[in-house]
Every structure is written in structure tokens, then in C-alpha cells.
PDB file of N, CA and C in Angstrom:
ATOM      1  N   SER H  17      87.617  99.401  95.392  1.00  0.00           N
ATOM      2  CA  SER H  17      87.656  97.941  95.323  1.00  0.00           C
ATOM      3  C   SER H  17      88.728  97.397  96.325  1.00  0.00           C
ATOM      4  N   GLU H  18      88.590  96.172  96.604  1.00  0.00           N
ATOM      5  CA  GLU H  18      89.523  95.489  97.611  1.00  0.00           C
ATOM      6  C   GLU H  18      90.993  95.700  97.207  1.00  0.00           C
ATOM      7  N   MET H  19      91.285  95.616  95.938  1.00  0.00           N
ATOM      8  CA  MET H  19      92.631  95.700  95.404  1.00  0.00           C
ATOM      9  C   MET H  19      93.270  97.028  95.817  1.00  0.00           C
ATOM     10  N   CYS H  20      92.614  98.127  95.675  1.00  0.00           N
ATOM     11  CA  CYS H  20      93.118  99.432  95.994  1.00  0.00           C
ATOM     12  C   CYS H  20      93.509  99.500  97.505  1.00  0.00           C
ATOM     13  N   ILE H  21      92.651  99.010  98.350  1.00  0.00           N
ATOM     14  CA  ILE H  21      92.906  99.012  99.737  1.00  0.00           C
ATOM     15  C   ILE H  21      94.229  98.293 100.087  1.00  0.00           C
ATOM     16  N   ARG H  22      94.347  97.096  99.466  1.00  0.00           N
ATOM     17  CA  ARG H  22      95.513  96.271  99.791  1.00  0.00           C
ATOM     18  C   ARG H  22      96.772  96.985  99.304  1.00  0.00           C
ATOM     19  N   ASP H  23      96.729  97.517  98.109  1.00  0.00           N
ATOM     20  CA  ASP H  23      97.910  98.161  97.551  1.00  0.00           C
ATOM     21  C   ASP H  23      98.396  99.343  98.439  1.00  0.00           C
ATOM     22  N   SER H  24      97.517  99.932  99.158  1.00  0.00           N
ATOM     23  CA  SER H  24      97.918 101.124  99.912  1.00  0.00           C
ATOM     24  C   SER H  24      98.947 100.749 100.956  1.00  0.00           C
ATOM     25  N   TYR H  25      99.087  99.506 101.430  1.00  0.00           N
ATOM     26  CA  TYR H  25     100.128  99.250 102.381  1.00  0.00           C
ATOM     27  C   TYR H  25     100.927  98.024 102.069  1.00  0.00           C
ATOM     28  N   THR H  26     100.846  97.509 100.847  1.00  0.00           N
ATOM     29  CA  THR H  26     101.712  96.359 100.489  1.00  0.00           C
ATOM     30  C   THR H  26     102.720  96.841  99.441  1.00  0.00           C
ATOM     31  N   ASP H  27     103.882  96.231  99.496  1.00  0.00           N
ATOM     32  CA  ASP H  27     104.885  96.507  98.500  1.00  0.00           C
ATOM     33  C   ASP H  27     104.762  95.394  97.461  1.00  0.00           C
ATOM     34  N   GLU H  28     105.666  95.359  96.514  1.00  0.00           N
ATOM     35  CA  GLU H  28     105.624  94.311  95.492  1.00  0.00           C
ATOM     36  C   GLU H  28     105.835  92.960  96.121  1.00  0.00           C
ATOM     37  N   ASN H  29     106.614  92.927  97.193  1.00  0.00           N
ATOM     38  CA  ASN H  29     106.928  91.649  97.839  1.00  0.00           C
ATOM     39  C   ASN H  29     105.835  91.255  98.753  1.00  0.00           C
ATOM     40  N   PRO H  30     105.164  90.120  98.467  1.00  0.00           N
ATOM     41  CA  PRO H  30     104.035  89.709  99.271  1.00  0.00           C
ATOM     42  C   PRO H  30     104.399  89.371 100.695  1.00  0.00           C
ATOM     43  N   LYS H  31     105.674  88.945 100.917  1.00  0.00           N
ATOM     44  CA  LYS H  31     106.120  88.644 102.261  1.00  0.00           C
ATOM     45  C   LYS H  31     106.065  89.915 103.124  1.00  0.00           C
ATOM     46  N   ASP H  32     106.112  91.029 102.510  1.00  0.00           N
ATOM     47  CA  ASP H  32     106.099  92.286 103.241  1.00  0.00           C
ATOM     48  C   ASP H  32     104.746  92.641 103.801  1.00  0.00           C
ATOM     49  N   THR H  33     103.722  91.915 103.359  1.00  0.00           N
ATOM     50  CA  THR H  33     102.349  92.284 103.829  1.00  0.00           C
ATOM     51  C   THR H  33     102.239  91.921 105.292  1.00  0.00           C
ATOM     52  N   VAL H  34     101.846  92.844 106.110  1.00  0.00           N
ATOM     53  CA  VAL H  34     101.639  92.582 107.491  1.00  0.00           C
ATOM     54  C   VAL H  34     100.115  92.381 107.621  1.00  0.00           C
ATOM     55  N   SER H  35      99.749  91.269 108.161  1.00  0.00           N
ATOM     56  CA  SER H  35      98.312  91.098 108.319  1.00  0.00           C
ATOM     57  C   SER H  35      97.868  91.959 109.461  1.00  0.00           C
ATOM     58  N   ILE H  36      96.956  92.869 109.185  1.00  0.00           N
ATOM     59  CA  ILE H  36      96.475  93.812 110.185  1.00  0.00           C
ATOM     60  C   ILE H  36      95.221  93.281 110.782  1.00  0.00           C
ATOM     61  N   LYS H  37      95.397  92.798 112.007  1.00  0.00           N
ATOM     62  CA  LYS H  37      94.254  92.235 112.717  1.00  0.00           C
ATOM     63  C   LYS H  37      93.825  93.114 113.846  1.00  0.00           C
ATOM     64  N   PHE H  38      92.573  93.340 114.029  1.00  0.00           N
ATOM     65  CA  PHE H  38      92.192  94.202 115.133  1.00  0.00           C
ATOM     66  C   PHE H  38      90.744  93.811 115.630  1.00  0.00           C
ATOM     67  N   ALA H  39      90.405  92.548 115.432  1.00  0.00           N
ATOM     68  CA  ALA H  39      89.101  92.077 115.834  1.00  0.00           C
ATOM     69  C   ALA H  39      88.890  92.272 117.391  1.00  0.00           C
ATOM     70  N   THR H  40      89.928  92.041 118.145  1.00  0.00           N
ATOM     71  CA  THR H  40      89.918  92.266 119.577  1.00  0.00           C
ATOM     72  C   THR H  40      91.140  93.073 119.989  1.00  0.00           C
ATOM     73  N   PRO H  41      91.053  93.674 121.154  1.00  0.00           N
ATOM     74  CA  PRO H  41      92.239  94.428 121.623  1.00  0.00           C
ATOM     75  C   PRO H  41      93.524  93.567 121.614  1.00  0.00           C
ATOM     76  N   THR H  42      93.394  92.270 121.936  1.00  0.00           N
ATOM     77  CA  THR H  42      94.523  91.365 121.888  1.00  0.00           C
ATOM     78  C   THR H  42      95.151  91.291 120.505  1.00  0.00           C
ATOM     79  N   ASP H  43      94.267  91.180 119.504  1.00  0.00           N
ATOM     80  CA  ASP H  43      94.737  91.124 118.127  1.00  0.00           C
ATOM     81  C   ASP H  43      95.476  92.405 117.782  1.00  0.00           C
ATOM     82  N   ALA H  44      94.907  93.565 118.200  1.00  0.00           N
ATOM     83  CA  ALA H  44      95.507  94.830 117.898  1.00  0.00           C
ATOM     84  C   ALA H  44      96.938  94.909 118.512  1.00  0.00           C
ATOM     85  N   ARG H  45      96.995  94.430 119.807  1.00  0.00           N
ATOM     86  CA  ARG H  45      98.298  94.466 120.501  1.00  0.00           C
ATOM     87  C   ARG H  45      99.330  93.583 119.767  1.00  0.00           C
ATOM     88  N   LYS H  46      98.861  92.422 119.376  1.00  0.00           N
ATOM     89  CA  LYS H  46      99.772  91.478 118.637  1.00  0.00           C
ATOM     90  C   LYS H  46     100.282  92.124 117.368  1.00  0.00           C
ATOM     91  N   THR H  47      99.400  92.754 116.620  1.00  0.00           N
ATOM     92  CA  THR H  47      99.757  93.406 115.413  1.00  0.00           C
ATOM     93  C   THR H  47     100.764  94.518 115.665  1.00  0.00           C
ATOM     94  N   VAL H  48     100.548  95.293 116.706  1.00  0.00           N
ATOM     95  CA  VAL H  48     101.497  96.430 117.018  1.00  0.00           C
ATOM     96  C   VAL H  48     102.875  95.803 117.420  1.00  0.00           C
ATOM     97  N   ALA H  49     102.839  94.739 118.205  1.00  0.00           N
ATOM     98  CA  ALA H  49     104.141  94.111 118.635  1.00  0.00           C
ATOM     99  C   ALA H  49     104.850  93.571 117.381  1.00  0.00           C
ATOM    100  N   LYS H  50     104.113  93.035 116.426  1.00  0.00           N
ATOM    101  CA  LYS H  50     104.721  92.454 115.240  1.00  0.00           C
ATOM    102  C   LYS H  50     105.350  93.562 114.403  1.00  0.00           C
ATOM    103  N   VAL H  51     104.599  94.688 114.292  1.00  0.00           N
ATOM    104  CA  VAL H  51     105.149  95.820 113.505  1.00  0.00           C
ATOM    105  C   VAL H  51     106.425  96.351 114.166  1.00  0.00           C
ATOM    106  N   LYS H  52     106.465  96.472 115.486  1.00  0.00           N
ATOM    107  CA  LYS H  52     107.659  96.969 116.161  1.00  0.00           C
ATOM    108  C   LYS H  52     108.859  96.095 115.902  1.00  0.00           C
ATOM    109  N   LYS H  53     108.653  94.785 115.721  1.00  0.00           N
ATOM    110  CA  LYS H  53     109.796  93.844 115.522  1.00  0.00           C
ATOM    111  C   LYS H  53     110.251  93.881 114.038  1.00  0.00           C
ATOM    112  N   LEU H  54     109.421  94.384 113.145  1.00  0.00           N
ATOM    113  CA  LEU H  54     109.751  94.327 111.744  1.00  0.00           C
ATOM    114  C   LEU H  54     111.070  95.050 111.450  1.00  0.00           C
ATOM    115  N   ASN H  55     111.817  94.481 110.506  1.00  0.00           N
ATOM    116  CA  ASN H  55     113.049  95.185 110.108  1.00  0.00           C
ATOM    117  C   ASN H  55     112.713  96.086 108.926  1.00  0.00           C
ATOM    118  N   LYS H  56     111.951  97.116 109.248  1.00  0.00           N
ATOM    119  CA  LYS H  56     111.437  98.048 108.192  1.00  0.00           C
ATOM    120  C   LYS H  56     111.749  99.461 108.556  1.00  0.00           C
ATOM    121  N   PRO H  57     111.759 100.349 107.556  1.00  0.00           N
ATOM    122  CA  PRO H  57     112.014 101.759 107.872  1.00  0.00           C
ATOM    123  C   PRO H  57     110.938 102.278 108.825  1.00  0.00           C
ATOM    124  N   PHE H  58     111.317 103.245 109.645  1.00  0.00           N
ATOM    125  CA  PHE H  58     110.441 103.836 110.655  1.00  0.00           C
ATOM    126  C   PHE H  58     109.139 104.317 109.984  1.00  0.00           C
ATOM    127  N   ALA H  59     109.243 105.001 108.823  1.00  0.00           N
ATOM    128  CA  ALA H  59     108.058 105.583 108.226  1.00  0.00           C
ATOM    129  C   ALA H  59     107.024 104.486 107.810  1.00  0.00           C
ATOM    130  N   ARG H  60     107.586 103.326 107.439  1.00  0.00           N
ATOM    131  CA  ARG H  60     106.737 102.185 107.013  1.00  0.00           C
ATOM    132  C   ARG H  60     105.973 101.649 108.199  1.00  0.00           C
ATOM    133  N   LYS H  61     106.626 101.563 109.314  1.00  0.00           N
ATOM    134  CA  LYS H  61     105.949 101.052 110.546  1.00  0.00           C
ATOM    135  C   LYS H  61     104.869 101.972 110.956  1.00  0.00           C
ATOM    136  N   ILE H  62     105.134 103.255 110.912  1.00  0.00           N
ATOM    137  CA  ILE H  62     104.103 104.282 111.300  1.00  0.00           C
ATOM    138  C   ILE H  62     102.924 104.192 110.329  1.00  0.00           C
ATOM    139  N   GLN H  63     103.245 103.970 109.063  1.00  0.00           N
ATOM    140  CA  GLN H  63     102.202 103.866 108.031  1.00  0.00           C
ATOM    141  C   GLN H  63     101.292 102.682 108.329  1.00  0.00           C
ATOM    142  N   ILE H  64     101.879 101.530 108.655  1.00  0.00           N
ATOM    143  CA  ILE H  64     101.116 100.303 108.966  1.00  0.00           C
ATOM    144  C   ILE H  64     100.212 100.544 110.185  1.00  0.00           C
ATOM    145  N   LEU H  65     100.801 101.157 111.230  1.00  0.00           N
ATOM    146  CA  LEU H  65     100.013 101.391 112.405  1.00  0.00           C
ATOM    147  C   LEU H  65      98.899 102.466 112.163  1.00  0.00           C
ATOM    148  N   THR H  66      99.168 103.377 111.304  1.00  0.00           N
ATOM    149  CA  THR H  66      98.158 104.372 110.926  1.00  0.00           C
ATOM    150  C   THR H  66      96.951 103.657 110.249  1.00  0.00           C
ATOM    151  N   VAL H  67      97.289 102.769 109.332  1.00  0.00           N
ATOM    152  CA  VAL H  67      96.243 101.985 108.658  1.00  0.00           C
ATOM    153  C   VAL H  67      95.437 101.234 109.703  1.00  0.00           C
ATOM    154  N   LEU H  68      96.150 100.570 110.601  1.00  0.00           N
ATOM    155  CA  LEU H  68      95.422  99.863 111.672  1.00  0.00           C
ATOM    156  C   LEU H  68      94.536 100.764 112.472  1.00  0.00           C
ATOM    157  N   GLU H  69      95.083 101.929 112.889  1.00  0.00           N
ATOM    158  CA  GLU H  69      94.296 102.835 113.684  1.00  0.00           C
ATOM    159  C   GLU H  69      93.045 103.323 112.962  1.00  0.00           C
ATOM    160  N   GLN H  70      93.210 103.710 111.681  1.00  0.00           N
ATOM    161  CA  GLN H  70      92.071 104.173 110.919  1.00  0.00           C
ATOM    162  C   GLN H  70      91.000 103.122 110.658  1.00  0.00           C
ATOM    163  N   ARG H  71      91.498 101.886 110.351  1.00  0.00           N
ATOM    164  CA  ARG H  71      90.528 100.820 110.126  1.00  0.00           C
ATOM    165  C   ARG H  71      89.754 100.476 111.356  1.00  0.00           C
ATOM    166  N   ALA H  72      90.473 100.492 112.502  1.00  0.00           N
ATOM    167  CA  ALA H  72      89.779 100.226 113.748  1.00  0.00           C
ATOM    168  C   ALA H  72      88.737 101.283 114.056  1.00  0.00           C
ATOM    169  N   LYS H  73      89.118 102.573 113.818  1.00  0.00           N
ATOM    170  CA  LYS H  73      88.192 103.647 114.043  1.00  0.00           C
ATOM    171  C   LYS H  73      86.934 103.533 113.200  1.00  0.00           C
ATOM    172  N   VAL H  74      87.137 103.187 111.880  1.00  0.00           N
ATOM    173  CA  VAL H  74      86.010 103.026 110.983  1.00  0.00           C
ATOM    174  C   VAL H  74      85.118 101.912 111.457  1.00  0.00           C
ATOM    175  N   ALA H  75      85.729 100.863 112.002  1.00  0.00           N
ATOM    176  CA  ALA H  75      84.965  99.692 112.478  1.00  0.00           C
ATOM    177  C   ALA H  75      84.315  99.991 113.832  1.00  0.00           C
ATOM    178  N   GLY H  76      84.598 101.163 114.416  1.00  0.00           N
ATOM    179  CA  GLY H  76      84.009 101.528 115.694  1.00  0.00           C
ATOM    180  C   GLY H  76      84.715 100.864 116.892  1.00  0.00           C
ATOM    181  N   LYS H  77      85.953 100.408 116.644  1.00  0.00           N
ATOM    182  CA  LYS H  77      86.686  99.721 117.704  1.00  0.00           C
ATOM    183  C   LYS H  77      87.687 100.765 118.323  1.00  0.00           C
ATOM    184  N   LYS H  78      87.166 101.532 119.239  1.00  0.00           N
ATOM    185  CA  LYS H  78      87.927 102.594 119.844  1.00  0.00           C
ATOM    186  C   LYS H  78      89.162 102.124 120.579  1.00  0.00           C
ATOM    187  N   GLN H  79      88.990 101.027 121.308  1.00  0.00           N
ATOM    188  CA  GLN H  79      90.111 100.463 122.108  1.00  0.00           C
ATOM    189  C   GLN H  79      91.286 100.080 121.231  1.00  0.00           C
ATOM    190  N   GLN H  80      90.944  99.391 120.112  1.00  0.00           N
ATOM    191  CA  GLN H  80      92.007  98.985 119.200  1.00  0.00           C
ATOM    192  C   GLN H  80      92.641 100.146 118.484  1.00  0.00           C
ATOM    193  N   ALA H  81      91.889 101.230 118.184  1.00  0.00           N
ATOM    194  CA  ALA H  81      92.443 102.397 117.617  1.00  0.00           C
ATOM    195  C   ALA H  81      93.417 103.035 118.566  1.00  0.00           C
ATOM    196  N   ALA H  82      93.089 103.059 119.864  1.00  0.00           N
ATOM    197  CA  ALA H  82      93.933 103.664 120.864  1.00  0.00           C
ATOM    198  C   ALA H  82      95.247 102.816 120.994  1.00  0.00           C
ATOM    199  N   ILE H  83      95.124 101.510 120.868  1.00  0.00           N
ATOM    200  CA  ILE H  83      96.320 100.647 120.994  1.00  0.00           C
ATOM    201  C   ILE H  83      97.294 100.985 119.845  1.00  0.00           C
ATOM    202  N   ALA H  84      96.715 101.141 118.622  1.00  0.00           N
ATOM    203  CA  ALA H  84      97.551 101.491 117.462  1.00  0.00           C
ATOM    204  C   ALA H  84      98.234 102.865 117.668  1.00  0.00           C
ATOM    205  N   LYS H  85      97.496 103.747 118.233  1.00  0.00           N
ATOM    206  CA  LYS H  85      98.010 105.095 118.438  1.00  0.00           C
ATOM    207  C   LYS H  85      99.154 105.089 119.407  1.00  0.00           C
ATOM    208  N   ARG H  86      98.938 104.321 120.539  1.00  0.00           N
ATOM    209  CA  ARG H  86     100.002 104.154 121.509  1.00  0.00           C
ATOM    210  C   ARG H  86     101.254 103.546 120.901  1.00  0.00           C
ATOM    211  N   GLY H  87     101.023 102.569 120.042  1.00  0.00           N
ATOM    212  CA  GLY H  87     102.136 101.928 119.338  1.00  0.00           C
ATOM    213  C   GLY H  87     102.920 102.942 118.546  1.00  0.00           C
ATOM    214  N   LYS H  88     102.296 103.861 117.871  1.00  0.00           N
ATOM    215  CA  LYS H  88     102.943 104.859 117.050  1.00  0.00           C
ATOM    216  C   LYS H  88     103.761 105.788 117.947  1.00  0.00           C
ATOM    217  N   GLU H  89     103.157 106.141 119.047  1.00  0.00           N
ATOM    218  CA  GLU H  89     103.869 107.061 120.008  1.00  0.00           C
ATOM    219  C   GLU H  89     105.117 106.384 120.591  1.00  0.00           C
ATOM    220  N   ALA H  90     104.983 105.060 120.882  1.00  0.00           N
ATOM    221  CA  ALA H  90     106.121 104.292 121.420  1.00  0.00           C
ATOM    222  C   ALA H  90     107.240 104.302 120.392  1.00  0.00           C
ATOM    223  N   LEU H  91     106.893 104.054 119.151  1.00  0.00           N
ATOM    224  CA  LEU H  91     107.908 104.046 118.027  1.00  0.00           C
ATOM    225  C   LEU H  91     108.627 105.383 117.969  1.00  0.00           C
ATOM    226  N   ARG H  92     107.838 106.432 117.998  1.00  0.00           N
ATOM    227  CA  ARG H  92     108.410 107.773 117.838  1.00  0.00           C
ATOM    228  C   ARG H  92     109.362 108.075 119.040  1.00  0.00           C
ATOM    229  N   ARG H  93     108.964 107.642 120.232  1.00  0.00           N
ATOM    230  CA  ARG H  93     109.845 107.860 121.403  1.00  0.00           C
ATOM    231  C   ARG H  93     111.114 107.090 121.277  1.00  0.00           C
ATOM    232  N   LYS H  94     110.976 105.852 120.860  1.00  0.00           N
ATOM    233  CA  LYS H  94     112.160 104.996 120.672  1.00  0.00           C
ATOM    234  C   LYS H  94     113.118 105.588 119.697  1.00  0.00           C
ATOM    235  N   ARG H  95     112.548 106.144 118.613  1.00  0.00           N
ATOM    236  CA  ARG H  95     113.373 106.713 117.574  1.00  0.00           C
ATOM    237  C   ARG H  95     114.131 107.936 118.111  1.00  0.00           C
ATOM    238  N   LYS H  96     113.454 108.733 118.875  1.00  0.00           N
ATOM    239  CA  LYS H  96     114.087 109.953 119.442  1.00  0.00           C
ATOM    240  C   LYS H  96     115.259 109.533 120.309  1.00  0.00           C
ATOM    241  N   ASN H  97     115.059 108.544 121.188  1.00  0.00           N
ATOM    242  CA  ASN H  97     116.088 108.113 122.038  1.00  0.00           C
ATOM    243  C   ASN H  97     117.267 107.470 121.349  1.00  0.00           C
ATOM    244  N   ALA H  98     117.021 106.871 120.175  1.00  0.00           N
ATOM    245  CA  ALA H  98     118.044 106.163 119.467  1.00  0.00           C
ATOM    246  C   ALA H  98     119.078 107.171 118.863  1.00  0.00           C
ATOM    247  N   SER H  99     118.536 108.364 118.414  1.00  0.00           N
ATOM    248  CA  SER H  99     119.425 109.306 117.730  1.00  0.00           C
ATOM    249  C   SER H  99     120.338 110.036 118.754  1.00  0.00           C
TER     250      SER H  99
END
């Protein structure tokens, strides 16, 4: 059901919900940019981008899935350089 899907990436706090949009590559890029700016733990950001990537794949939107994947790689690189 719809409820289960939403719970998989939302916390108790509704403000924490990131609207995952990937209708177009531009939407996907905006979502990735938004996730990168979030003041959230690294694992959480990766989780959100993974949801984005998988949903895009299921929807047959290969370009958007690739954008999400690149976003995750960029986050990982940034994290390595930070430490």
C-alpha cells in the first residue's frame, strides 16, 4: 500500500520528507541538488538517492536513474575528501 512506501523514507517529522521528483531529468537533478544541501546524515542522503534511483529505474527512466547514481557517487567522494 501507499503508506508502506512512504514510511520507507520518511521519519516521524513530516518536514523531513524530501519530495522525490523524477518526471524529467531536470526534476531528478533538482532532487539530487536538494538532497546534497540537506543537513542530514550521510547515510540518509544516500538512502534518499537510492530510493530515487530505484523508482526511476522501475519507471523506465534510465537517465534519471543515472543522475541519482551520479549524485550518490558525488556524495561519497565529498565524504572521502572531508575526512
